[in-house]
């Protein structure tokens, strides 16, 4: 039986283009985690899954690390590291972990944490925090998008998520509101978004729901009535004078237009009243 090592050693004879990318076995005691560096929150259940994998002898990918004056800093693989420590505490000795060098700038390290396929998928707020770090370094949305291989819209949406207010952010963390709904609420209601969401969440829970959907959070105005309003306004004439701009309505349309607008206003005010 052959191996990749033997294949590589005989490359002059067999013509293989196989190359070597070294990994190293680093003592667990020499590895360390920099507080606040990982954009992912540590998930204890995920850590325990790695603990069990180490105890069962399963293959796990090497950690990506950076050598510093303090020791060997973990760039990617925090859950694997904590899983190894738990396995050791459970009596399963793991003296060393397989590691590989991470080479790149601070921005490269952040982007790597975002794009790594080895780590636990990022939650929306974790991804937003990573994008914010790059933004704080002066990166534009288009540059961030290219770096993390996502769309500009994705980057701007996640950055907007960090500006929805503490109340809504807590609701996103708890799973009561989706990140997309939180951003939509913020755009619709501005500084009142959190109180509006809280009020609508009370109604949702009373209806037996555990999550505030977008339709619950931002009730849609009747498409039929919106279309009717456009039909009524299509024959209006635009006028401008020194006092401002005006629409001269067609005859016999005022009452119906006024009723539709009043109904729309009532819907907006009822949401604000319920939340206050």
PDB file of C-alpha atoms in Angstrom:
ATOM      1  CA  UNK A   1       0.000   0.000   0.000  1.00  0.00           C
ATOM      2  CA  UNK A   2       1.295   3.439  -0.924  1.00  0.00           C
ATOM      3  CA  UNK A   3       0.611   6.851   0.642  1.00  0.00           C
ATOM      4  CA  UNK A   4       0.652  10.514  -0.278  1.00  0.00           C
ATOM      5  CA  UNK A   5       4.000  10.831   1.471  1.00  0.00           C
ATOM      6  CA  UNK A   6       5.556   8.164  -0.724  1.00  0.00           C
ATOM      7  CA  UNK A   7       3.853   9.609  -3.797  1.00  0.00           C
ATOM      8  CA  UNK A   8       5.363  13.023  -3.024  1.00  0.00           C
ATOM      9  CA  UNK A   9       8.838  11.644  -2.313  1.00  0.00           C
ATOM     10  CA  UNK A  10       8.848   9.971  -5.736  1.00  0.00           C
ATOM     11  CA  UNK A  11       7.548  13.009  -7.612  1.00  0.00           C
ATOM     12  CA  UNK A  12      10.689  13.241  -9.794  1.00  0.00           C
ATOM     13  CA  UNK A  13       9.974   9.766 -11.093  1.00  0.00           C
ATOM     14  CA  UNK A  14       6.182   9.668 -11.251  1.00  0.00           C
ATOM     15  CA  UNK A  15       5.598  13.270 -12.395  1.00  0.00           C
ATOM     16  CA  UNK A  16       2.958  14.037  -9.760  1.00  0.00           C
ATOM     17  CA  UNK A  17       2.155  17.674  -9.071  1.00  0.00           C
ATOM     18  CA  UNK A  18       1.302  16.929  -5.440  1.00  0.00           C
ATOM     19  CA  UNK A  19       2.677  19.533  -3.023  1.00  0.00           C
ATOM     20  CA  UNK A  20       3.093  19.643   0.739  1.00  0.00           C
ATOM     21  CA  UNK A  21       1.308  22.004   3.091  1.00  0.00           C
ATOM     22  CA  UNK A  22       2.639  21.379   6.569  1.00  0.00           C
ATOM     23  CA  UNK A  23       0.631  21.031   9.717  1.00  0.00           C
ATOM     24  CA  UNK A  24       2.059  20.844  13.234  1.00  0.00           C
ATOM     25  CA  UNK A  25       1.110  19.082  16.456  1.00  0.00           C
ATOM     26  CA  UNK A  26       0.940  21.822  19.090  1.00  0.00           C
ATOM     27  CA  UNK A  27       0.628  21.082  22.836  1.00  0.00           C
ATOM     28  CA  UNK A  28      -2.833  21.984  24.106  1.00  0.00           C
ATOM     29  CA  UNK A  29      -1.171  24.004  26.881  1.00  0.00           C
ATOM     30  CA  UNK A  30       0.534  26.307  24.359  1.00  0.00           C
ATOM     31  CA  UNK A  31      -2.670  27.266  22.555  1.00  0.00           C
ATOM     32  CA  UNK A  32      -4.697  30.247  23.714  1.00  0.00           C
ATOM     33  CA  UNK A  33      -7.837  32.192  22.860  1.00  0.00           C
ATOM     34  CA  UNK A  34      -7.771  35.982  22.617  1.00  0.00           C
ATOM     35  CA  UNK A  35     -10.869  37.351  24.397  1.00  0.00           C
ATOM     36  CA  UNK A  36     -13.290  38.940  21.951  1.00  0.00           C
ATOM     37  CA  UNK A  37     -11.385  37.822  18.858  1.00  0.00           C
ATOM     38  CA  UNK A  38     -13.784  35.112  17.709  1.00  0.00           C
ATOM     39  CA  UNK A  39     -16.835  36.572  15.971  1.00  0.00           C
ATOM     40  CA  UNK A  40     -18.798  33.446  16.905  1.00  0.00           C
ATOM     41  CA  UNK A  41     -20.329  33.090  20.346  1.00  0.00           C
ATOM     42  CA  UNK A  42     -19.218  29.842  21.950  1.00  0.00           C
ATOM     43  CA  UNK A  43     -21.990  27.246  21.726  1.00  0.00           C
ATOM     44  CA  UNK A  44     -21.585  24.807  24.611  1.00  0.00           C
ATOM     45  CA  UNK A  45     -23.561  22.075  22.848  1.00  0.00           C
ATOM     46  CA  UNK A  46     -21.241  22.389  19.827  1.00  0.00           C
ATOM     47  CA  UNK A  47     -18.214  22.190  22.138  1.00  0.00           C
ATOM     48  CA  UNK A  48     -19.583  18.981  23.651  1.00  0.00           C
ATOM     49  CA  UNK A  49     -20.025  17.508  20.162  1.00  0.00           C
ATOM     50  CA  UNK A  50     -16.306  18.046  19.564  1.00  0.00           C
ATOM     51  CA  UNK A  51     -15.505  16.590  22.979  1.00  0.00           C
ATOM     52  CA  UNK A  52     -17.307  13.403  21.986  1.00  0.00           C
ATOM     53  CA  UNK A  53     -15.592  13.388  18.582  1.00  0.00           C
ATOM     54  CA  UNK A  54     -12.153  13.598  20.232  1.00  0.00           C
ATOM     55  CA  UNK A  55     -13.029  10.803  22.668  1.00  0.00           C
ATOM     56  CA  UNK A  56     -14.303   8.623  19.791  1.00  0.00           C
ATOM     57  CA  UNK A  57     -11.102   9.222  17.842  1.00  0.00           C
ATOM     58  CA  UNK A  58     -12.803  10.897  14.874  1.00  0.00           C
ATOM     59  CA  UNK A  59     -10.759  12.914  12.388  1.00  0.00           C
ATOM     60  CA  UNK A  60     -11.048  16.667  12.875  1.00  0.00           C
ATOM     61  CA  UNK A  61      -9.510  19.367  10.647  1.00  0.00           C
ATOM     62  CA  UNK A  62      -6.460  21.237  11.933  1.00  0.00           C
ATOM     63  CA  UNK A  63      -6.863  24.537  13.750  1.00  0.00           C
ATOM     64  CA  UNK A  64      -5.723  27.709  11.990  1.00  0.00           C
ATOM     65  CA  UNK A  65      -3.310  29.554  14.288  1.00  0.00           C
ATOM     66  CA  UNK A  66      -0.936  32.482  14.547  1.00  0.00           C
ATOM     67  CA  UNK A  67       2.236  32.436  16.615  1.00  0.00           C
ATOM     68  CA  UNK A  68       2.517  35.474  18.907  1.00  0.00           C
ATOM     69  CA  UNK A  69       4.662  36.507  21.861  1.00  0.00           C
ATOM     70  CA  UNK A  70       1.967  35.101  24.144  1.00  0.00           C
ATOM     71  CA  UNK A  71       1.908  31.684  22.508  1.00  0.00           C
ATOM     72  CA  UNK A  72      -0.088  30.079  19.714  1.00  0.00           C
ATOM     73  CA  UNK A  73      -3.261  32.086  19.132  1.00  0.00           C
ATOM     74  CA  UNK A  74      -6.286  30.317  17.663  1.00  0.00           C
ATOM     75  CA  UNK A  75      -7.685  32.005  14.546  1.00  0.00           C
ATOM     76  CA  UNK A  76     -10.175  29.305  13.556  1.00  0.00           C
ATOM     77  CA  UNK A  77     -11.153  26.261  15.596  1.00  0.00           C
ATOM     78  CA  UNK A  78     -12.264  27.663  18.945  1.00  0.00           C
ATOM     79  CA  UNK A  79     -14.989  25.063  19.412  1.00  0.00           C
ATOM     80  CA  UNK A  80     -12.522  22.264  18.602  1.00  0.00           C
ATOM     81  CA  UNK A  81     -10.083  23.697  21.132  1.00  0.00           C
ATOM     82  CA  UNK A  82     -12.662  23.867  23.919  1.00  0.00           C
ATOM     83  CA  UNK A  83     -13.895  20.405  22.931  1.00  0.00           C
ATOM     84  CA  UNK A  84     -10.361  19.043  23.339  1.00  0.00           C
ATOM     85  CA  UNK A  85     -10.107  20.644  26.788  1.00  0.00           C
ATOM     86  CA  UNK A  86     -13.418  19.059  27.825  1.00  0.00           C
ATOM     87  CA  UNK A  87     -12.246  15.682  26.568  1.00  0.00           C
ATOM     88  CA  UNK A  88      -9.062  16.061  28.636  1.00  0.00           C
ATOM     89  CA  UNK A  89     -11.071  16.988  31.712  1.00  0.00           C
ATOM     90  CA  UNK A  90     -13.154  13.850  31.110  1.00  0.00           C
ATOM     91  CA  UNK A  91      -9.994  11.750  31.387  1.00  0.00           C
ATOM     92  CA  UNK A  92      -9.211  11.347  27.676  1.00  0.00           C
ATOM     93  CA  UNK A  93      -5.685  12.658  27.264  1.00  0.00           C
ATOM     94  CA  UNK A  94      -5.135  14.928  24.247  1.00  0.00           C
ATOM     95  CA  UNK A  95      -1.596  16.274  24.593  1.00  0.00           C
ATOM     96  CA  UNK A  96      -1.484  17.996  21.178  1.00  0.00           C
ATOM     97  CA  UNK A  97      -3.766  19.350  18.480  1.00  0.00           C
ATOM     98  CA  UNK A  98      -3.018  19.462  14.765  1.00  0.00           C
ATOM     99  CA  UNK A  99      -2.550  23.081  13.656  1.00  0.00           C
ATOM    100  CA  UNK A 100      -1.623  25.010  10.550  1.00  0.00           C
ATOM    101  CA  UNK A 101      -0.228  28.504  10.135  1.00  0.00           C
ATOM    102  CA  UNK A 102      -2.591  31.281   9.153  1.00  0.00           C
ATOM    103  CA  UNK A 103      -0.783  33.901   7.085  1.00  0.00           C
ATOM    104  CA  UNK A 104      -2.419  37.253   6.427  1.00  0.00           C
ATOM    105  CA  UNK A 105      -3.458  40.627   7.758  1.00  0.00           C
ATOM    106  CA  UNK A 106      -6.009  41.398  10.474  1.00  0.00           C
ATOM    107  CA  UNK A 107      -8.608  41.886   7.749  1.00  0.00           C
ATOM    108  CA  UNK A 108      -7.658  38.512   6.264  1.00  0.00           C
ATOM    109  CA  UNK A 109      -8.131  36.862   9.668  1.00  0.00           C
ATOM    110  CA  UNK A 110     -11.591  38.398  10.094  1.00  0.00           C
ATOM    111  CA  UNK A 111     -12.611  37.397   6.571  1.00  0.00           C
ATOM    112  CA  UNK A 112     -11.310  33.875   7.190  1.00  0.00           C
ATOM    113  CA  UNK A 113     -13.515  33.494  10.266  1.00  0.00           C
ATOM    114  CA  UNK A 114     -16.497  34.613   8.179  1.00  0.00           C
ATOM    115  CA  UNK A 115     -15.821  32.365   5.185  1.00  0.00           C
ATOM    116  CA  UNK A 116     -14.393  29.281   6.936  1.00  0.00           C
ATOM    117  CA  UNK A 117     -16.400  26.131   6.190  1.00  0.00           C
ATOM    118  CA  UNK A 118     -14.981  24.389   9.268  1.00  0.00           C
ATOM    119  CA  UNK A 119     -16.586  26.565  11.929  1.00  0.00           C
ATOM    120  CA  UNK A 120     -20.148  26.720  13.177  1.00  0.00           C
ATOM    121  CA  UNK A 121     -22.277  28.815  10.766  1.00  0.00           C
ATOM    122  CA  UNK A 122     -22.387  32.455  11.748  1.00  0.00           C
ATOM    123  CA  UNK A 123     -25.565  33.882  13.233  1.00  0.00           C
ATOM    124  CA  UNK A 124     -26.688  37.174  11.634  1.00  0.00           C
ATOM    125  CA  UNK A 125     -25.424  39.296  14.547  1.00  0.00           C
ATOM    126  CA  UNK A 126     -22.068  37.495  14.505  1.00  0.00           C
ATOM    127  CA  UNK A 127     -21.694  38.134  10.782  1.00  0.00           C
ATOM    128  CA  UNK A 128     -22.706  41.751  11.335  1.00  0.00           C
ATOM    129  CA  UNK A 129     -20.028  42.131  14.015  1.00  0.00           C
ATOM    130  CA  UNK A 130     -17.387  40.777  11.641  1.00  0.00           C
ATOM    131  CA  UNK A 131     -18.428  43.183   8.889  1.00  0.00           C
ATOM    132  CA  UNK A 132     -18.355  46.025  11.411  1.00  0.00           C
ATOM    133  CA  UNK A 133     -14.764  45.191  12.348  1.00  0.00           C
ATOM    134  CA  UNK A 134     -13.764  45.510   8.706  1.00  0.00           C
ATOM    135  CA  UNK A 135     -15.798  48.702   8.375  1.00  0.00           C
ATOM    136  CA  UNK A 136     -13.992  50.122  11.416  1.00  0.00           C
ATOM    137  CA  UNK A 137     -10.722  49.516   9.578  1.00  0.00           C
ATOM    138  CA  UNK A 138     -11.935  51.792   6.790  1.00  0.00           C
ATOM    139  CA  UNK A 139     -13.256  49.161   4.405  1.00  0.00           C
ATOM    140  CA  UNK A 140     -16.173  50.173   2.154  1.00  0.00           C
ATOM    141  CA  UNK A 141     -19.176  47.861   1.752  1.00  0.00           C
ATOM    142  CA  UNK A 142     -18.086  46.824  -1.743  1.00  0.00           C
ATOM    143  CA  UNK A 143     -14.604  45.959  -0.475  1.00  0.00           C
ATOM    144  CA  UNK A 144     -15.999  43.936   2.413  1.00  0.00           C
ATOM    145  CA  UNK A 145     -18.354  42.083   0.069  1.00  0.00           C
ATOM    146  CA  UNK A 146     -15.476  41.111  -2.207  1.00  0.00           C
ATOM    147  CA  UNK A 147     -13.342  40.040   0.756  1.00  0.00           C
ATOM    148  CA  UNK A 148     -15.980  37.760   2.293  1.00  0.00           C
ATOM    149  CA  UNK A 149     -17.431  36.600  -1.046  1.00  0.00           C
ATOM    150  CA  UNK A 150     -20.918  37.975  -0.395  1.00  0.00           C
ATOM    151  CA  UNK A 151     -23.069  40.635  -2.064  1.00  0.00           C
ATOM    152  CA  UNK A 152     -22.887  44.334  -1.229  1.00  0.00           C
ATOM    153  CA  UNK A 153     -26.567  44.134  -0.239  1.00  0.00           C
ATOM    154  CA  UNK A 154     -25.732  41.382   2.262  1.00  0.00           C
ATOM    155  CA  UNK A 155     -23.005  43.502   3.830  1.00  0.00           C
ATOM    156  CA  UNK A 156     -25.178  46.609   4.066  1.00  0.00           C
ATOM    157  CA  UNK A 157     -28.101  44.617   5.477  1.00  0.00           C
ATOM    158  CA  UNK A 158     -25.946  43.151   8.264  1.00  0.00           C
ATOM    159  CA  UNK A 159     -24.394  46.513   9.082  1.00  0.00           C
ATOM    160  CA  UNK A 160     -27.906  47.986   9.288  1.00  0.00           C
ATOM    161  CA  UNK A 161     -28.813  45.212  11.738  1.00  0.00           C
ATOM    162  CA  UNK A 162     -26.407  46.681  14.297  1.00  0.00           C
ATOM    163  CA  UNK A 163     -28.310  49.994  14.173  1.00  0.00           C
ATOM    164  CA  UNK A 164     -31.854  48.719  14.886  1.00  0.00           C
ATOM    165  CA  UNK A 165     -31.662  49.466  18.622  1.00  0.00           C
ATOM    166  CA  UNK A 166     -30.875  47.421  21.716  1.00  0.00           C
ATOM    167  CA  UNK A 167     -34.436  46.174  22.174  1.00  0.00           C
ATOM    168  CA  UNK A 168     -34.672  44.710  18.691  1.00  0.00           C
ATOM    169  CA  UNK A 169     -31.153  43.299  18.866  1.00  0.00           C
ATOM    170  CA  UNK A 170     -32.124  41.393  22.018  1.00  0.00           C
ATOM    171  CA  UNK A 171     -35.221  40.069  20.230  1.00  0.00           C
ATOM    172  CA  UNK A 172     -33.027  38.880  17.354  1.00  0.00           C
ATOM    173  CA  UNK A 173     -30.680  37.154  19.824  1.00  0.00           C
ATOM    174  CA  UNK A 174     -33.594  35.390  21.510  1.00  0.00           C
ATOM    175  CA  UNK A 175     -35.037  34.261  18.185  1.00  0.00           C
ATOM    176  CA  UNK A 176     -38.267  36.250  18.585  1.00  0.00           C
ATOM    177  CA  UNK A 177     -37.536  38.359  15.508  1.00  0.00           C
ATOM    178  CA  UNK A 178     -35.630  37.469  12.336  1.00  0.00           C
ATOM    179  CA  UNK A 179     -32.746  39.734  11.379  1.00  0.00           C
ATOM    180  CA  UNK A 180     -34.483  40.753   8.139  1.00  0.00           C
ATOM    181  CA  UNK A 181     -37.656  41.664  10.038  1.00  0.00           C
ATOM    182  CA  UNK A 182     -35.672  43.724  12.547  1.00  0.00           C
ATOM    183  CA  UNK A 183     -34.051  45.756   9.757  1.00  0.00           C
ATOM    184  CA  UNK A 184     -37.427  46.234   8.034  1.00  0.00           C
ATOM    185  CA  UNK A 185     -38.987  47.436  11.304  1.00  0.00           C
ATOM    186  CA  UNK A 186     -36.136  49.870  11.846  1.00  0.00           C
ATOM    187  CA  UNK A 187     -36.541  51.318   8.362  1.00  0.00           C
ATOM    188  CA  UNK A 188     -40.305  51.581   8.825  1.00  0.00           C
ATOM    189  CA  UNK A 189     -40.430  53.028  12.352  1.00  0.00           C
ATOM    190  CA  UNK A 190     -36.977  54.488  13.067  1.00  0.00           C
ATOM    191  CA  UNK A 191     -36.271  55.055  16.766  1.00  0.00           C
ATOM    192  CA  UNK A 192     -39.694  53.639  17.673  1.00  0.00           C
ATOM    193  CA  UNK A 193     -38.947  50.259  16.065  1.00  0.00           C
ATOM    194  CA  UNK A 194     -38.117  48.440  19.316  1.00  0.00           C
ATOM    195  CA  UNK A 195     -41.289  49.580  21.090  1.00  0.00           C
ATOM    196  CA  UNK A 196     -43.404  48.748  18.032  1.00  0.00           C
ATOM    197  CA  UNK A 197     -41.850  45.269  17.872  1.00  0.00           C
ATOM    198  CA  UNK A 198     -42.444  44.701  21.589  1.00  0.00           C
ATOM    199  CA  UNK A 199     -46.097  45.660  21.226  1.00  0.00           C
ATOM    200  CA  UNK A 200     -46.603  43.453  18.189  1.00  0.00           C
ATOM    201  CA  UNK A 201     -44.807  40.580  19.953  1.00  0.00           C
ATOM    202  CA  UNK A 202     -47.342  40.734  22.793  1.00  0.00           C
ATOM    203  CA  UNK A 203     -50.116  40.300  20.234  1.00  0.00           C
ATOM    204  CA  UNK A 204     -48.253  37.463  18.501  1.00  0.00           C
ATOM    205  CA  UNK A 205     -47.768  35.595  21.785  1.00  0.00           C
ATOM    206  CA  UNK A 206     -51.444  36.053  22.629  1.00  0.00           C
ATOM    207  CA  UNK A 207     -52.177  34.328  19.323  1.00  0.00           C
ATOM    208  CA  UNK A 208     -49.933  31.420  20.322  1.00  0.00           C
ATOM    209  CA  UNK A 209     -46.908  32.418  18.259  1.00  0.00           C
ATOM    210  CA  UNK A 210     -43.311  32.389  19.471  1.00  0.00           C
ATOM    211  CA  UNK A 211     -41.831  34.514  16.688  1.00  0.00           C
ATOM    212  CA  UNK A 212     -42.818  37.845  15.216  1.00  0.00           C
ATOM    213  CA  UNK A 213     -43.154  37.465  11.462  1.00  0.00           C
ATOM    214  CA  UNK A 214     -42.708  40.328   9.054  1.00  0.00           C
ATOM    215  CA  UNK A 215     -46.432  40.387   8.253  1.00  0.00           C
ATOM    216  CA  UNK A 216     -47.198  40.559  12.002  1.00  0.00           C
ATOM    217  CA  UNK A 217     -44.631  43.295  12.549  1.00  0.00           C
ATOM    218  CA  UNK A 218     -45.541  45.418   9.534  1.00  0.00           C
ATOM    219  CA  UNK A 219     -49.171  44.800   8.552  1.00  0.00           C
ATOM    220  CA  UNK A 220     -49.641  45.339   4.842  1.00  0.00           C
ATOM    221  CA  UNK A 221     -52.183  47.828   3.548  1.00  0.00           C
ATOM    222  CA  UNK A 222     -54.769  46.322   1.204  1.00  0.00           C
ATOM    223  CA  UNK A 223     -53.298  46.008  -2.290  1.00  0.00           C
ATOM    224  CA  UNK A 224     -56.786  46.436  -3.738  1.00  0.00           C
ATOM    225  CA  UNK A 225     -57.269  49.772  -1.967  1.00  0.00           C
ATOM    226  CA  UNK A 226     -53.759  50.943  -2.858  1.00  0.00           C
ATOM    227  CA  UNK A 227     -54.488  50.162  -6.508  1.00  0.00           C
ATOM    228  CA  UNK A 228     -57.850  51.975  -6.256  1.00  0.00           C
ATOM    229  CA  UNK A 229     -56.105  55.048  -4.849  1.00  0.00           C
ATOM    230  CA  UNK A 230     -53.793  55.147  -7.869  1.00  0.00           C
ATOM    231  CA  UNK A 231     -56.805  54.840 -10.182  1.00  0.00           C
ATOM    232  CA  UNK A 232     -58.469  57.790  -8.448  1.00  0.00           C
ATOM    233  CA  UNK A 233     -55.325  59.910  -8.639  1.00  0.00           C
ATOM    234  CA  UNK A 234     -54.399  59.146 -12.231  1.00  0.00           C
ATOM    235  CA  UNK A 235     -56.594  61.969 -13.578  1.00  0.00           C
ATOM    236  CA  UNK A 236     -55.479  64.502 -10.953  1.00  0.00           C
ATOM    237  CA  UNK A 237     -53.603  67.534 -12.280  1.00  0.00           C
ATOM    238  CA  UNK A 238     -50.392  68.838 -10.763  1.00  0.00           C
ATOM    239  CA  UNK A 239     -50.258  72.516  -9.868  1.00  0.00           C
ATOM    240  CA  UNK A 240     -47.481  74.645  -8.384  1.00  0.00           C
ATOM    241  CA  UNK A 241     -47.541  78.182  -6.994  1.00  0.00           C
ATOM    242  CA  UNK A 242     -45.576  80.226  -4.515  1.00  0.00           C
ATOM    243  CA  UNK A 243     -47.142  78.466  -1.523  1.00  0.00           C
ATOM    244  CA  UNK A 244     -46.330  74.900  -2.564  1.00  0.00           C
ATOM    245  CA  UNK A 245     -47.322  71.993  -4.807  1.00  0.00           C
ATOM    246  CA  UNK A 246     -50.932  70.820  -5.221  1.00  0.00           C
ATOM    247  CA  UNK A 247     -52.979  68.080  -6.832  1.00  0.00           C
ATOM    248  CA  UNK A 248     -56.271  69.172  -8.370  1.00  0.00           C
ATOM    249  CA  UNK A 249     -58.479  66.103  -7.966  1.00  0.00           C
ATOM    250  CA  UNK A 250     -60.958  64.941 -10.558  1.00  0.00           C
ATOM    251  CA  UNK A 251     -64.610  65.675  -9.751  1.00  0.00           C
ATOM    252  CA  UNK A 252     -66.348  63.253  -7.336  1.00  0.00           C
ATOM    253  CA  UNK A 253     -63.095  61.552  -6.242  1.00  0.00           C
ATOM    254  CA  UNK A 254     -62.307  63.495  -3.058  1.00  0.00           C
ATOM    255  CA  UNK A 255     -64.497  61.525  -0.615  1.00  0.00           C
ATOM    256  CA  UNK A 256     -63.233  58.105  -1.682  1.00  0.00           C
ATOM    257  CA  UNK A 257     -59.588  59.230  -1.746  1.00  0.00           C
ATOM    258  CA  UNK A 258     -59.965  60.742   1.706  1.00  0.00           C
ATOM    259  CA  UNK A 259     -61.499  57.507   3.089  1.00  0.00           C
ATOM    260  CA  UNK A 260     -58.625  55.374   1.769  1.00  0.00           C
ATOM    261  CA  UNK A 261     -55.966  57.735   3.137  1.00  0.00           C
ATOM    262  CA  UNK A 262     -57.740  57.941   6.498  1.00  0.00           C
ATOM    263  CA  UNK A 263     -57.834  54.154   6.726  1.00  0.00           C
ATOM    264  CA  UNK A 264     -54.104  53.977   5.977  1.00  0.00           C
ATOM    265  CA  UNK A 265     -53.363  56.617   8.639  1.00  0.00           C
ATOM    266  CA  UNK A 266     -55.477  54.708  11.156  1.00  0.00           C
ATOM    267  CA  UNK A 267     -53.423  51.553  10.568  1.00  0.00           C
ATOM    268  CA  UNK A 268     -50.158  53.403  11.153  1.00  0.00           C
ATOM    269  CA  UNK A 269     -51.374  55.139  14.302  1.00  0.00           C
ATOM    270  CA  UNK A 270     -52.804  51.931  15.797  1.00  0.00           C
ATOM    271  CA  UNK A 271     -49.406  50.224  15.630  1.00  0.00           C
ATOM    272  CA  UNK A 272     -47.746  53.157  17.363  1.00  0.00           C
ATOM    273  CA  UNK A 273     -50.475  53.317  20.039  1.00  0.00           C
ATOM    274  CA  UNK A 274     -50.252  49.597  20.816  1.00  0.00           C
ATOM    275  CA  UNK A 275     -46.485  49.849  21.264  1.00  0.00           C
ATOM    276  CA  UNK A 276     -46.536  52.903  23.533  1.00  0.00           C
TER     277      UNK A 276
END
